[in-house]
Structure formats: C-alpha cells, structure tokens
Coordinates of C-alpha atoms in Angstrom, one line a residue:
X1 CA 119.4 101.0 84.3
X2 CA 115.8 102.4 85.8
X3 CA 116.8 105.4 88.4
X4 CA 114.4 105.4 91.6
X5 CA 112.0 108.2 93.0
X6 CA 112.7 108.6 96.9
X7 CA 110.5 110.3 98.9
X8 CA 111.5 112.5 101.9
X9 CA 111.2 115.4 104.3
X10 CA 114.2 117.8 104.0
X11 CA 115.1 121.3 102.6
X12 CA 116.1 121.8 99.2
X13 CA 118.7 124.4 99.6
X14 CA 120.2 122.0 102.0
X15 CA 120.3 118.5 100.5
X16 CA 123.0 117.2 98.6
X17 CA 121.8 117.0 95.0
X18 CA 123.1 117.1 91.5
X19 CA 120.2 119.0 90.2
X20 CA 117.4 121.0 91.7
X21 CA 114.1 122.0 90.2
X22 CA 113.1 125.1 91.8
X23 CA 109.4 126.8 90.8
X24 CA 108.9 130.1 89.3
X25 CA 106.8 132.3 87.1
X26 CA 107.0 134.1 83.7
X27 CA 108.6 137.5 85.7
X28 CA 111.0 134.7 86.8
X29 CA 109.8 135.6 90.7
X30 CA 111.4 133.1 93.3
X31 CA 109.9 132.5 96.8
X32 CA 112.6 134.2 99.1
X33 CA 113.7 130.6 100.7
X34 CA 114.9 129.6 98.0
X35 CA 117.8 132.6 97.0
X36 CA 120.7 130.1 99.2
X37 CA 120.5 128.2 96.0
X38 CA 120.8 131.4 93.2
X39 CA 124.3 133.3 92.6
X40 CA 123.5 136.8 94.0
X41 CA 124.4 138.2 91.3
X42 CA 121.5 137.4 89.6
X43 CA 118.9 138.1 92.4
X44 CA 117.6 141.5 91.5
X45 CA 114.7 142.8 93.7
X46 CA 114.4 140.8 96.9
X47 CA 111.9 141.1 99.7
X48 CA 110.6 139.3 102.5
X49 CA 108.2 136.9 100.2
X50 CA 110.0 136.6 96.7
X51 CA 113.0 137.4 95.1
X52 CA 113.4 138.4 91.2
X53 CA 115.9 136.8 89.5
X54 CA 118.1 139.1 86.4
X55 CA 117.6 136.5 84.1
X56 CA 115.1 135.9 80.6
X57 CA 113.1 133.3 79.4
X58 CA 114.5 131.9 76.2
X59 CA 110.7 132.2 74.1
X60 CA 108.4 130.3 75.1
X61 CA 110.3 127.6 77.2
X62 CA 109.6 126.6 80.6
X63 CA 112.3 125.4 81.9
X64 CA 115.7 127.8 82.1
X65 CA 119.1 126.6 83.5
X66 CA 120.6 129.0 86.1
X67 CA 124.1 130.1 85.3
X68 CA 126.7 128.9 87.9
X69 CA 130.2 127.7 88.4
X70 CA 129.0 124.9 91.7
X71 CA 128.5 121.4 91.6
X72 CA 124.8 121.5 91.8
X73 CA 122.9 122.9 89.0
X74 CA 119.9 125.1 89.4
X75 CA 116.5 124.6 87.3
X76 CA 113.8 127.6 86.9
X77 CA 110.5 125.8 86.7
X78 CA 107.7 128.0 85.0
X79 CA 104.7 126.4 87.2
X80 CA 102.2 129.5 87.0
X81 CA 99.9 129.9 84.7
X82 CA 98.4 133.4 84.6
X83 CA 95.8 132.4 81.6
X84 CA 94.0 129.9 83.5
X85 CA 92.2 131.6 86.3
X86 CA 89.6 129.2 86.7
X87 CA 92.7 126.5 87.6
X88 CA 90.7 124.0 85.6
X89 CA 94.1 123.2 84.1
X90 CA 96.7 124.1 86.2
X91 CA 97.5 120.2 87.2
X92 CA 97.8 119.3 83.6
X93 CA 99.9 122.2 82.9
X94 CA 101.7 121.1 86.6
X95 CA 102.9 117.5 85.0
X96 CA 104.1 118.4 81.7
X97 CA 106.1 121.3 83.4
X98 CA 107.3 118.3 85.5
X99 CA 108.2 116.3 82.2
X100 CA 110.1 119.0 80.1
X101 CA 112.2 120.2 83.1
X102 CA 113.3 116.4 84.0
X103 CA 114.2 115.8 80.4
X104 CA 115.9 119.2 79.8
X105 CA 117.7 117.7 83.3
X106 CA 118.2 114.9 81.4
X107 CA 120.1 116.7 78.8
X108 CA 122.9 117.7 81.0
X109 CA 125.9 116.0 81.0
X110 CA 127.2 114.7 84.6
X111 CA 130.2 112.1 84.5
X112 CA 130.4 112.2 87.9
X113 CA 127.9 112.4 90.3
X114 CA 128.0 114.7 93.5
X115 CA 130.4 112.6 96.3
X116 CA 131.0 109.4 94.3
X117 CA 127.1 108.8 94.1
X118 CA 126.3 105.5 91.8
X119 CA 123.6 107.8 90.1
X120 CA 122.8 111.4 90.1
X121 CA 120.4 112.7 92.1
X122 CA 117.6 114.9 91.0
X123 CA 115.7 117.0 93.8
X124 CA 112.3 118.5 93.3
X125 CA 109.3 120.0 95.5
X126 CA 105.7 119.7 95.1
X127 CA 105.9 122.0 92.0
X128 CA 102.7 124.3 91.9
X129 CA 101.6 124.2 95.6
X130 CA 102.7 127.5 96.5
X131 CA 101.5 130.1 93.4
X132 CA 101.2 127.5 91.0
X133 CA 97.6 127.3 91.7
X134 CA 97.5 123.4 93.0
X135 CA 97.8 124.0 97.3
X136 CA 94.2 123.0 97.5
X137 CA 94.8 119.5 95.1
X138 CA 98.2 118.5 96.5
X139 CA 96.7 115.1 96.7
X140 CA 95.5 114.9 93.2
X141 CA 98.7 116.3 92.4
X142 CA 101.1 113.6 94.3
X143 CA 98.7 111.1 92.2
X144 CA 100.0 112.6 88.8
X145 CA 103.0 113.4 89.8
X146 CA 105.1 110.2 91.5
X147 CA 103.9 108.4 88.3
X148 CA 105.6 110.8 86.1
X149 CA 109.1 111.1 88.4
X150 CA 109.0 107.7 88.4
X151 CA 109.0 107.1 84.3
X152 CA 111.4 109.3 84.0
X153 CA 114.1 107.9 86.6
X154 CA 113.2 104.9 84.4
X155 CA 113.6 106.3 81.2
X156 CA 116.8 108.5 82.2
X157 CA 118.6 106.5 84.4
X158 CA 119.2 109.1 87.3
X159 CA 117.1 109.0 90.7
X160 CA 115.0 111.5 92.1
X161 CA 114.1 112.6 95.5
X162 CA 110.5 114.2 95.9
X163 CA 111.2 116.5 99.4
X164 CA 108.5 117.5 101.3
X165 CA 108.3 119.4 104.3
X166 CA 105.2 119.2 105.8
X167 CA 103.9 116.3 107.8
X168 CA 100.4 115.4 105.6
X169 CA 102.5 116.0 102.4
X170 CA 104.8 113.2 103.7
X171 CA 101.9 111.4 105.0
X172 CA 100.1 111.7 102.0
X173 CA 102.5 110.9 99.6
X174 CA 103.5 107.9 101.6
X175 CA 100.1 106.5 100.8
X176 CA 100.1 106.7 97.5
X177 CA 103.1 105.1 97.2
X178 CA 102.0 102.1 99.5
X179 CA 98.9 101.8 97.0
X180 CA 101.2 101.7 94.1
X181 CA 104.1 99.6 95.3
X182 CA 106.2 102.8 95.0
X183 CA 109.0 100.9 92.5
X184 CA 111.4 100.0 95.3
X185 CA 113.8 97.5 93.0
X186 CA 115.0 95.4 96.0
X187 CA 114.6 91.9 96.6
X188 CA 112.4 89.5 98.6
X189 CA 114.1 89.3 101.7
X190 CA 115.2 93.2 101.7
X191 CA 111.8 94.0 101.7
X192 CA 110.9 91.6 104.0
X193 CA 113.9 93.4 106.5
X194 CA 112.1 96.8 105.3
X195 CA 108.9 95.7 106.9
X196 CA 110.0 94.7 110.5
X197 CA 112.1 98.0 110.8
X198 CA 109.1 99.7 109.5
X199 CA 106.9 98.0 112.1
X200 CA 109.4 98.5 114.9
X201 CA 109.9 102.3 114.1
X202 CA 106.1 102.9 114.0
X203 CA 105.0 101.0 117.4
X204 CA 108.5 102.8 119.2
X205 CA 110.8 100.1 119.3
X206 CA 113.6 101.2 117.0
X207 CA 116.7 103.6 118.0
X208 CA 119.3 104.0 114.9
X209 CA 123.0 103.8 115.5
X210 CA 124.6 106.0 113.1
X211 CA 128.2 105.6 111.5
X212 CA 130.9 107.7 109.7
X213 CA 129.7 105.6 106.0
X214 CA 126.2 108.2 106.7
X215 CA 128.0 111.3 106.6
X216 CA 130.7 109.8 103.9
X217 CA 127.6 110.5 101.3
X218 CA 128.0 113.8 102.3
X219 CA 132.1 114.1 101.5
X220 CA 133.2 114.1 104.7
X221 CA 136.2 111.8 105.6
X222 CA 135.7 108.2 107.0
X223 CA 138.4 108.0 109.7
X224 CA 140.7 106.4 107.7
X225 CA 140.5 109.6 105.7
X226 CA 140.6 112.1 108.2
X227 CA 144.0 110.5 109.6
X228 CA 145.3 111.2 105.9
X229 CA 144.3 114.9 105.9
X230 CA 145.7 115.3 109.5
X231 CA 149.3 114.0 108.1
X232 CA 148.9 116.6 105.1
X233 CA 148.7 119.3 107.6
X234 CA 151.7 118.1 110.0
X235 CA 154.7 118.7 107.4
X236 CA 156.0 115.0 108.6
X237 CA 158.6 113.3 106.7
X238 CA 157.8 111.3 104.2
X239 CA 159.1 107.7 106.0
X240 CA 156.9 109.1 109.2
X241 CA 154.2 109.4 106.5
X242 CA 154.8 105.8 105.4
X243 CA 154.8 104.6 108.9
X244 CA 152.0 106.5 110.0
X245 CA 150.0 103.8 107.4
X246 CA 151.8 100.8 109.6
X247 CA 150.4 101.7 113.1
X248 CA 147.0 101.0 114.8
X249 CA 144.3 104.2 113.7
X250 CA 144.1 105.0 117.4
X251 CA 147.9 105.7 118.0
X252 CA 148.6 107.7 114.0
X253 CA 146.2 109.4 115.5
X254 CA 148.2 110.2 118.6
X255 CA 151.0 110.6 117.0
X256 CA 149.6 113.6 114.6
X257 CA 147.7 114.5 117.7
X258 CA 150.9 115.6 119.0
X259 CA 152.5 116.7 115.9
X260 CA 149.3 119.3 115.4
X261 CA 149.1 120.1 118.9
X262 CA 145.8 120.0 119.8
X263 CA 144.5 123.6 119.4
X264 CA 145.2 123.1 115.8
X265 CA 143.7 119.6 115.7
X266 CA 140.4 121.0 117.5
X267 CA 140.2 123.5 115.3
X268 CA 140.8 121.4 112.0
X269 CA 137.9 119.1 113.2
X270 CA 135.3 122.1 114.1
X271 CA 136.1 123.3 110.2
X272 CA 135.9 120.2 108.5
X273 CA 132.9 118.6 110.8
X274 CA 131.1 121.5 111.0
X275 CA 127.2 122.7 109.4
X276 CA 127.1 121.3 105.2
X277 CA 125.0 120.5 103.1
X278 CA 123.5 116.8 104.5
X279 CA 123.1 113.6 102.5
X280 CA 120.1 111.7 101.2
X281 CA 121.0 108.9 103.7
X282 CA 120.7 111.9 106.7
X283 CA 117.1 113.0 105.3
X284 CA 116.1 109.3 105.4
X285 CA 117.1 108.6 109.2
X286 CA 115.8 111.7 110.4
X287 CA 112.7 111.7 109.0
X288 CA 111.7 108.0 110.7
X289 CA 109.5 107.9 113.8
X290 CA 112.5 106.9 116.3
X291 CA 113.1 109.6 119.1
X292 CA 116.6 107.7 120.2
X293 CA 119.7 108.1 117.9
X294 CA 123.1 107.3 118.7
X295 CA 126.1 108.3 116.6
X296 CA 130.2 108.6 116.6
X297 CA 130.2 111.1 113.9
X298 CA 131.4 114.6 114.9
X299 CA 128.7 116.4 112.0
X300 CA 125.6 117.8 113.4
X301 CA 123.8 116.8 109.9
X302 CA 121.8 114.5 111.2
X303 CA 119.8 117.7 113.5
X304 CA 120.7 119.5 110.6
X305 CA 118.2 117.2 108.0
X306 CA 115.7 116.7 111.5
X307 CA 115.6 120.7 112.4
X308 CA 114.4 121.6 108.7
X309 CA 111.2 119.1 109.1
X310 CA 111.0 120.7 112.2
X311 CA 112.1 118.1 114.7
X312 CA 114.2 119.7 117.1
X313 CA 116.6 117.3 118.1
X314 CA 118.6 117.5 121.6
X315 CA 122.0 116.9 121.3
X316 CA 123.5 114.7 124.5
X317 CA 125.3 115.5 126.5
X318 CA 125.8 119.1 125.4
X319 CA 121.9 119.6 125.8
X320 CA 119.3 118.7 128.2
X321 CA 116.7 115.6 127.3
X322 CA 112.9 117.2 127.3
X323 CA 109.8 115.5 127.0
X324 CA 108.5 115.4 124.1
X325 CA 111.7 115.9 122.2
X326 CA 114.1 113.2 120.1
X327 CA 117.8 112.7 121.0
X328 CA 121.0 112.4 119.4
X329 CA 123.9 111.3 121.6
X330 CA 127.1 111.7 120.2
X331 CA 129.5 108.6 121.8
X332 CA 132.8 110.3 120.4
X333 CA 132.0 114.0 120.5
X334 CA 130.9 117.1 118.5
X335 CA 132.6 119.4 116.3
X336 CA 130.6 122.0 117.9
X337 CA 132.3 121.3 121.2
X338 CA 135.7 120.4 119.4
X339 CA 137.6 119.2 123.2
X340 CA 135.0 116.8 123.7
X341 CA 136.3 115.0 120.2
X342 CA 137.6 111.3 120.6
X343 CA 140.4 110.4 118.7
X344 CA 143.2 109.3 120.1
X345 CA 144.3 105.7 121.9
X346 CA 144.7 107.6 124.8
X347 CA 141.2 109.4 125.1
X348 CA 139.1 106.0 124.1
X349 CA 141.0 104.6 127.1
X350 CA 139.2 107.6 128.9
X351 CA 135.8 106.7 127.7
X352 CA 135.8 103.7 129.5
X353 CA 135.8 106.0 132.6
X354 CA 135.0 109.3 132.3
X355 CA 132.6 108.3 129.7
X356 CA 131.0 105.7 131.1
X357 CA 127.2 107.5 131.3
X358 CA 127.5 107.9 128.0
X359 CA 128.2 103.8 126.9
X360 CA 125.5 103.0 129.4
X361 CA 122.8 104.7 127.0
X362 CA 123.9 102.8 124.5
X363 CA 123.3 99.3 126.9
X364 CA 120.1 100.5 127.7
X365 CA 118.8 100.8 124.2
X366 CA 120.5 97.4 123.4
X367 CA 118.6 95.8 126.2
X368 CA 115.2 97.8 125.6
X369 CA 114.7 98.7 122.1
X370 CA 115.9 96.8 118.5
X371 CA 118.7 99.1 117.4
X372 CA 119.4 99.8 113.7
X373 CA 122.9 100.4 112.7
X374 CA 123.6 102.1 109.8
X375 CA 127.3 103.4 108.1
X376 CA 129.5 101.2 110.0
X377 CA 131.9 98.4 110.4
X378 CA 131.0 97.4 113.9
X379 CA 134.5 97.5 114.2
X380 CA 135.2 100.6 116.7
X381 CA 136.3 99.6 120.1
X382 CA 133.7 101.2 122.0
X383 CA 130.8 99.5 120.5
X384 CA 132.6 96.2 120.7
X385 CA 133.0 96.3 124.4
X386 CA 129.6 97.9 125.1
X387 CA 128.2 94.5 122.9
X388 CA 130.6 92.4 125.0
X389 CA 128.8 93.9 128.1
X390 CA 125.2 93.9 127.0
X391 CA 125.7 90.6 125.9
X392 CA 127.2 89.2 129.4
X393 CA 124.1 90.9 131.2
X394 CA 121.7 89.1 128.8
X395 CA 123.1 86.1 130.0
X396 CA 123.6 86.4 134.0
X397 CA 120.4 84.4 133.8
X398 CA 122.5 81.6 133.5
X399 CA 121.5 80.3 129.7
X400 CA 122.8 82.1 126.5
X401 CA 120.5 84.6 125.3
X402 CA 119.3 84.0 122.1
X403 CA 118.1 87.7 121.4
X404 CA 119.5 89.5 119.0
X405 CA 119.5 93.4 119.9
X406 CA 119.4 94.9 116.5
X407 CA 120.1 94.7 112.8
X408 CA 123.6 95.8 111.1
X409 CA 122.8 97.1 107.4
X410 CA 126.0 96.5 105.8
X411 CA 127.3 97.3 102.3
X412 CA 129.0 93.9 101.8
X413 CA 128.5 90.5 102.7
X414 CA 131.4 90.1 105.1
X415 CA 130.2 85.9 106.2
X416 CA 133.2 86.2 109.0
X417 CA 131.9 89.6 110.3
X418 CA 128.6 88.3 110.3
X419 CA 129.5 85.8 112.1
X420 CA 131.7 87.7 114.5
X421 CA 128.3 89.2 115.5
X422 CA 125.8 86.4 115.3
X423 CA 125.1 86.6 118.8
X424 CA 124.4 90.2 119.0
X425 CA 122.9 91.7 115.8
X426 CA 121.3 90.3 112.6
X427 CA 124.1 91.4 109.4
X428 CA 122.1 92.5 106.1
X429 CA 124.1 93.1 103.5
X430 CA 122.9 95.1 101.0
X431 CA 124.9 93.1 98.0
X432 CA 127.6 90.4 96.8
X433 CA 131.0 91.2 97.7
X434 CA 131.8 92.0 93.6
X435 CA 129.2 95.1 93.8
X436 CA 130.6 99.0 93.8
X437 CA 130.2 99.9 97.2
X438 CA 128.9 103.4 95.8
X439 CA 125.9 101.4 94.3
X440 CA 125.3 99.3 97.3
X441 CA 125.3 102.5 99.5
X442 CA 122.7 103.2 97.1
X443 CA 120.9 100.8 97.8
X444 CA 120.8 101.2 101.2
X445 CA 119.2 104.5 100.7
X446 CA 116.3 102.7 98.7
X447 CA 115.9 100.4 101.9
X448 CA 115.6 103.5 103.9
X449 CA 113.4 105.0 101.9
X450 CA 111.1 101.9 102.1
X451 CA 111.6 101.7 105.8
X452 CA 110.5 105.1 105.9
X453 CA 107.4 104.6 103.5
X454 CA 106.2 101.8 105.6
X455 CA 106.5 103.3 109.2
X456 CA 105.0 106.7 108.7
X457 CA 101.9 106.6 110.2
X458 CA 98.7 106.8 107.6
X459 CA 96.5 109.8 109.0
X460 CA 98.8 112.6 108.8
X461 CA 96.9 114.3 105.8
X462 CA 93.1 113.8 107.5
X463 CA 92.1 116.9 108.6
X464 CA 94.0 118.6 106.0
X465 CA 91.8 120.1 102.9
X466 CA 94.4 119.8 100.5
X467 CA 94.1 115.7 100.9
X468 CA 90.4 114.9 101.2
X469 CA 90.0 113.8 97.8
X470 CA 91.9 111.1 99.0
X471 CA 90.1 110.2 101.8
X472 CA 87.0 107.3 101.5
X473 CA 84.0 107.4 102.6
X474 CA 84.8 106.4 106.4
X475 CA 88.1 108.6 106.8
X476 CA 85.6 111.8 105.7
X477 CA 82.9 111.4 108.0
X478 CA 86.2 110.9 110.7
X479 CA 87.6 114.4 109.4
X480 CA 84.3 116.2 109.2
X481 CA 83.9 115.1 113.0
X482 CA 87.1 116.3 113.8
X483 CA 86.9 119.1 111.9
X484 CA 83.6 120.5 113.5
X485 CA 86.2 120.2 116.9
X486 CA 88.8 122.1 115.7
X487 CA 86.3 124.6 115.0
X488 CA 85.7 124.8 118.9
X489 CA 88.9 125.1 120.2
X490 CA 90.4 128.7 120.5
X491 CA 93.5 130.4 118.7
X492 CA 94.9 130.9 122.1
X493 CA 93.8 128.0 124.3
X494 CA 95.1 128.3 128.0
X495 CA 94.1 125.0 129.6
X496 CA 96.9 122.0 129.1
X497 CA 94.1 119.9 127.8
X498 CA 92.9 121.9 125.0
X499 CA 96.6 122.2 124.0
X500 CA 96.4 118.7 123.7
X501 CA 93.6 118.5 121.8
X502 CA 95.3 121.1 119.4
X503 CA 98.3 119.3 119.2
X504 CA 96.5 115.9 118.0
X505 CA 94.6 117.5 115.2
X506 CA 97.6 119.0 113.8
X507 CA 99.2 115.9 113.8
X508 CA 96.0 114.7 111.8
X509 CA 97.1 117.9 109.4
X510 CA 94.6 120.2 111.1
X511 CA 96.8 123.6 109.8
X512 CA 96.9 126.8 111.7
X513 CA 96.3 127.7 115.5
X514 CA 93.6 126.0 117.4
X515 CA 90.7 127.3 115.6
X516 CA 92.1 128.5 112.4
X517 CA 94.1 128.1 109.2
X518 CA 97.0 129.0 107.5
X519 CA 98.1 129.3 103.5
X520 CA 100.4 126.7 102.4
X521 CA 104.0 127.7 102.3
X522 CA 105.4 128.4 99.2
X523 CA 106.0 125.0 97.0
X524 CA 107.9 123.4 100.5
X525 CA 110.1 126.5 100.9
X526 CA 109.1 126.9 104.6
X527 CA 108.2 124.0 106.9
X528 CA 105.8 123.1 109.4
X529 CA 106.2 122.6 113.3
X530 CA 106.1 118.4 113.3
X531 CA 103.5 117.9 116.1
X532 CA 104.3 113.7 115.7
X533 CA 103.7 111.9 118.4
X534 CA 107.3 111.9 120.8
X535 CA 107.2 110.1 123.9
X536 CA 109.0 107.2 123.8
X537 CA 106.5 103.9 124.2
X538 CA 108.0 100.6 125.6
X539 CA 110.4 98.6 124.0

C-alpha cells in the first residue's frame, strides 16, 4: 500500500516521528538545533552553530544510523559535498542522498508504529539548504525532491512528512504540489470537502474546534483513558473499580476526584498534559490561515506546533487577545493552570455560570465564521448546549434556519450521529464503519494536509531569491518592482507606515530587516518570524 508525502511547517526535534533524517557532513558536524534529537553521549564538541557528533562513517556510506534506546530513530544524512565547489552538482548529489537514506530507512524493521499510527512516519528537512550548498536553489530543489519522497512512500509503504519552517519554503512547496496534484489518495467528494475548507481558511472564514482524538496521535489519553489512569492511582477496590466503568464519565470522575483529592489530581493532570512532543494532526491545524481556535484539550501542543513556525498563539483566558495575534481558547482548561481543569459533573455544572464568557465565544464563531471540528464525538455536554443555543438564536426569526455552522470530520460514519446534528453541522466521515480507526485517523491527516495545501496563499516565496526560478515571467517583473522597494526602506524604520511596508514584503519572502538580508538557517533548524496576514476579516 503506497505511503503519502505531507507537507508541513513544524520542528523536527519536536514532531512525533518514527524516523528522522537529519543533515550532516563527512566530520559528521550537526547544526546545534538539532542536538534535542542526539544522545549526549555522543555530542563531542558543541558550540553555538554546530555540534560534532563521536561517531564514524562506515566507508564510503552516506547515510549512518544513530545509536539509541528511544522510539524514534535518528538518521545522519551526508548532504555536503566538499569536492564540488562550483555546486554544479550539489542538487544531484542532494536527491540521491535523499534516495539511499529513505531506503536504508526503509531497511529498518518497525512493527509498530509510534502511538498506534496506521503507517510509520518518516520526517525530513529541506536536506542541503543550510551547508549542503542548495539555499540559493530551494525551489529547484523542492522540484526534485517531492517527486523522489513521493516514489518512495510508494515504493516502501511508510509516509513522509517534508517540515519546513519558513513561510516561502511552505509557500513554495505548496505550489509545486498544486501543479503536480501532490498524490493526495482521497476520493471525489473528500477532496471536494478539502476545497471549501481550503477556500474558507484563505478568505478568513474558518475557526477549528479541536478535540481530545488530536492530541490522542500524540499518546495522550482520550477521557475515557484518563479516568482509567486516575483509578490506577486511587488504590480503590477492585468492585469500586468495576463500578467506576457503570457510572456517567462526569460523576467516576467525581468520585476519583475525591478519592485523589484534588491537589493530587491537579497535579497528575499538569504532568501528564503538560509540553511533549506534538502530533502530525497538531502541525497540520496550526499551520492553516485561521487566527480563531477553540479546544477542550488540556495540552498546549497545539501553541506548541504554532510557536515553532513562529505564530505566537494567545492562550484565552489565561492571556490577553492582541491585534494581530491568533487565539486558542481552551473551553475546559489548561494543564498549565491545573485549577482551572474541568472534569467533574459538578464543575461542568459551573461552566454554565461561571463560565459563561467563555461558551459565548464559541456562539459567536458559530454564528459568524464556518467552524471545523476535528478529534471529537460532538458528544460533550458543553458543546451540545452551546449548539442547542446557537441554533435557537438562528431561529428567533421565526423560520428554521437552514444554515449549517460548520463541518464535523469524523472517523466513522455514525448515520444516527449524523443525523443527531443535521441541523447544525455537515458530518464527514473519513471511512466505512469496518475501517481501523488508526487508518482513518490517517486519513484525516491526508485531508488536512490537502486543506492546508489549498489554503496557503501562493506569493509567499516572491520576493525571495531562493524561489525565482520559479517565478514566470509576470511574478518577476512583480518581484523586481518590489524588490527595488525593499531596497528603499531602512533597517530601522521608525514611521508605522514603513513598518508596514516591511511587514508586507516579508510576507512576500522579502528576508532580513527592512533593507537587508539574511543567510538561510541551517536546513530548517531555526525558523522564521511568520509576518502572515492576522487580522481577522468578516465572516
């Protein structure tokens, strides 16, 4: 079965991966941000830039597996060439470094992948755009490269996730994969879903709810899951245990609640919620154009995947909404703030009042944007009565509403939950009810990724050198123009509309200041500020 090649903005030494590919040289140099990933044992000399690693090539091999005892294995990529110092060949040299390490990945045996994931996942950067001599071709090499990732998630069976972390490399590769059809293995009316999200999310219209089955890709516990760890920890008898299975979520909950106390349960849920490594479904949300999200999950790896593409991410109600900034508002609470945690019956009977601010962001989005839910059952009792209340406001008008306020993407089809919700939301199921649901979660990440694709916005690589090859005739004589402005403005400009000014052309993938430039960070090991457009337009 063929694997598929996602694309996304995230870091490396924070996504959860089976494998990762990360670049080096003959002297087995590192840059410095990737040394989170290498045993320190082996990390000999170490400075601010690079790291050398206590290791030796086996002859004349490129690709070397790093010894470790963790899930994730570690691949040294050899993508410098010291011979060539013309770089006539560096991209050639480039792809078939590519091919060797992913079938030397290949190679390695992995029975089970990381989480319960249907297929192993294989991450890689741009290989070569930091010393491997191809920062000033990163478009010719995206055009060499997705090709080759993609025959070999055929040809092997596992997927792979490209990660970028600038803005034009996203933006770039997003076009190429738009003017190759990308391999997204969905069908008809999945992609015809992909597009409307897409469309919404790139003129402002979309906000994404986000649900425990997100962070689940991640291994932490669905609710259902979490009440079973809680009863490990109480010591209750084993008929207590048995009966714990027979009540209502909200009061077993209660009950261990009290059993714990709740200094120890508070504490339990900052451990267990707290900063991780994030799943491919987190890189995926975070990196679409939507400044609203809404979630019940405790986790902060949602602003986790968004911080390290260099959206900074407001947390409500624990932080203060800014212009210009995207929010997260977390309906139950956050492991950061562990007494502001929802759990028991007794404390969603509290939301209702204390809470209420907090529902009534959810009714506005329902009423003024199309809201995407993702990793839930739409069965919590909070979101049912905030739907029951948006839903009798839509109709005070006096005839039904026919609107639908957003679009559940659901592992199953569920035709009675579907129907429950008719009226409110549109139910896609990713698959027929005899499908894994680790390979329909799997899909749903190929949705996203598609979603994704089509809502990033197509001139985020113009100004920047490393993409004109791609650019035709038109877009150059744009970029030149633009260019020659950038050239105008100064490193320090003082007046808010130059700042402005600045701000649009590095969104166009102007790099630098003002007026100037900047190398390329090391093959995605450092990210750039995301200067995307973030006020919210009308719904």
């Amino acid at each position: 079965m063929s694997g598929h090649v996602f694309v996304v903005g995230a870091d490396l030494t924070r996504l959860s991966c089976d494998d990762v590919l990360v670049p080096t040289d003959r002297s087995l140099r590192v840059s410095s941000g990737w040394c989170p990933l290498l045993p320190p044992q082996l990390i000999g000399g170490h400075d601010d830039d690079s790291a050398c690693l206590d290791l030796e090539w086996s002859g004349n091999g490129r690709v070397l597996r790093v010894p470790g005892d963790g899930d994730r294995c570690v691949w040294l990529v050899d993508t410098v060439d010291a011979s060539d110092r013309e770089g006539d060949g560096s991209l050639d040299r480039l792809i078939d470094g590519a091919r060797e390490a992913l079938a030397a990945v290949a190679r390695r045996d992995v029975p089970v992948p990381a989480h319960g994931r249907a297929r192993r996942l294989v991450g890689l950067p741009a290989l070569g755009t930091g010393w491997g001599g191809a920062a000033g071709e990163r478009g010719a090499l995206l055009q060499r490269l997705l090709p080759v990732l993609r025959a070999a998630a055929e040809e092997h069976g596992f997927d792979v996730a490209l990660v970028l972390r600038g803005p034009s490399d996203l933006a770039a590769a997003q076009r190429v994969r738009r003017g190759e059809d990308g391999g997204w293995d969905l069908p008809d009316h999945l992609r015809e879903v992909a597009r409307q999200l897409g469309e919404r999310a790139r003129r402002g219209q979309l906000a994404v709810f986000i649900g425990a089955g997100v962070s689940a890709a991640a291994g932490l516990p669905t609710w259902e899951q979490l009440l079973g760890e809680l009863a490990e920890r109480t010591g209750l008898a084993d008929d207590l245990r048995a009966g714990l299975e027979r009540l209502p979520a909200q009061d077993a909950a209660a009950l261990l609640a009290r059993e714990l106390g709740r200094e120890q349960l508070e504490g339990y849920v900052k451990e267990r919620f707290g900063p991780g490594p994030y799943a491919l479904a987190h890189a995926l949300i975070a990196d679409l154009p939507v400044q609203e999200f809404v979630t019940t999950n405790y986790d902060p790896l949602v602003e986790l995947a968004a911080a390290d593409i260099g959206r900074d991410v407001r947390v409500l109600p624990f932080e203060e909404a800014a212009p210009g900034h995207p929010w997260l508002l977390k309906l139950h609470g956050d492991a950061a703030h562990p007494e502001s945690v929802v759990l028991t019956r007794e404390e969603y009977l509290q939301f209702g009042d204390s809470r209420a601010a907090l529902a009534g962001v959810l009714h506005s989005l329902l009423l003024t944007r199309h809201v995407l839910f993702v990793g839930t059952s739409m069965l919590d009792d909070d979101l049912v009565r905030i739907a029951h209340q948006v839903r009798s406001a839509l109709q005070l008008q006096g005839t039904p509403s026919e609107r639908r306020n957003g679009t559940v993407l659901a592992l199953r089809h569920d035709p009675a939950r579907a129907r429950l919700w008719e009226r409110d939301v549109e139910t896609i199921a990713m698959s027929a009810g005899d499908t894994s649901p680790a390979e329909a979660a799997r899909r749903l990440e190929v949705l996203l990724d598609l979603i994704g694709c089509l809502s990033t916005p197509p001139t985020g690589y113009l100004l920047d050198p490393a993409y004109r090859g791609m650019l035709d005739d038109e877009e150059r004589r744009l970029s030149d123009a633009l260019s020659a402005v950038a050239t105008t403005l100064p490193d320090d400009v003082r007046s808010s509309a130059a700042a402005e000014v600045g701000a649009l052309l590095r969104r166009l993938g102007h790099r630098g200041g003002a007026g100037g430039g900047e190398e390329p960070p090391p093959d995605g090991a450092t990210a750039d500020r995301d200067d995307r457009v973030q006020e919210q337009r009308p719904g």
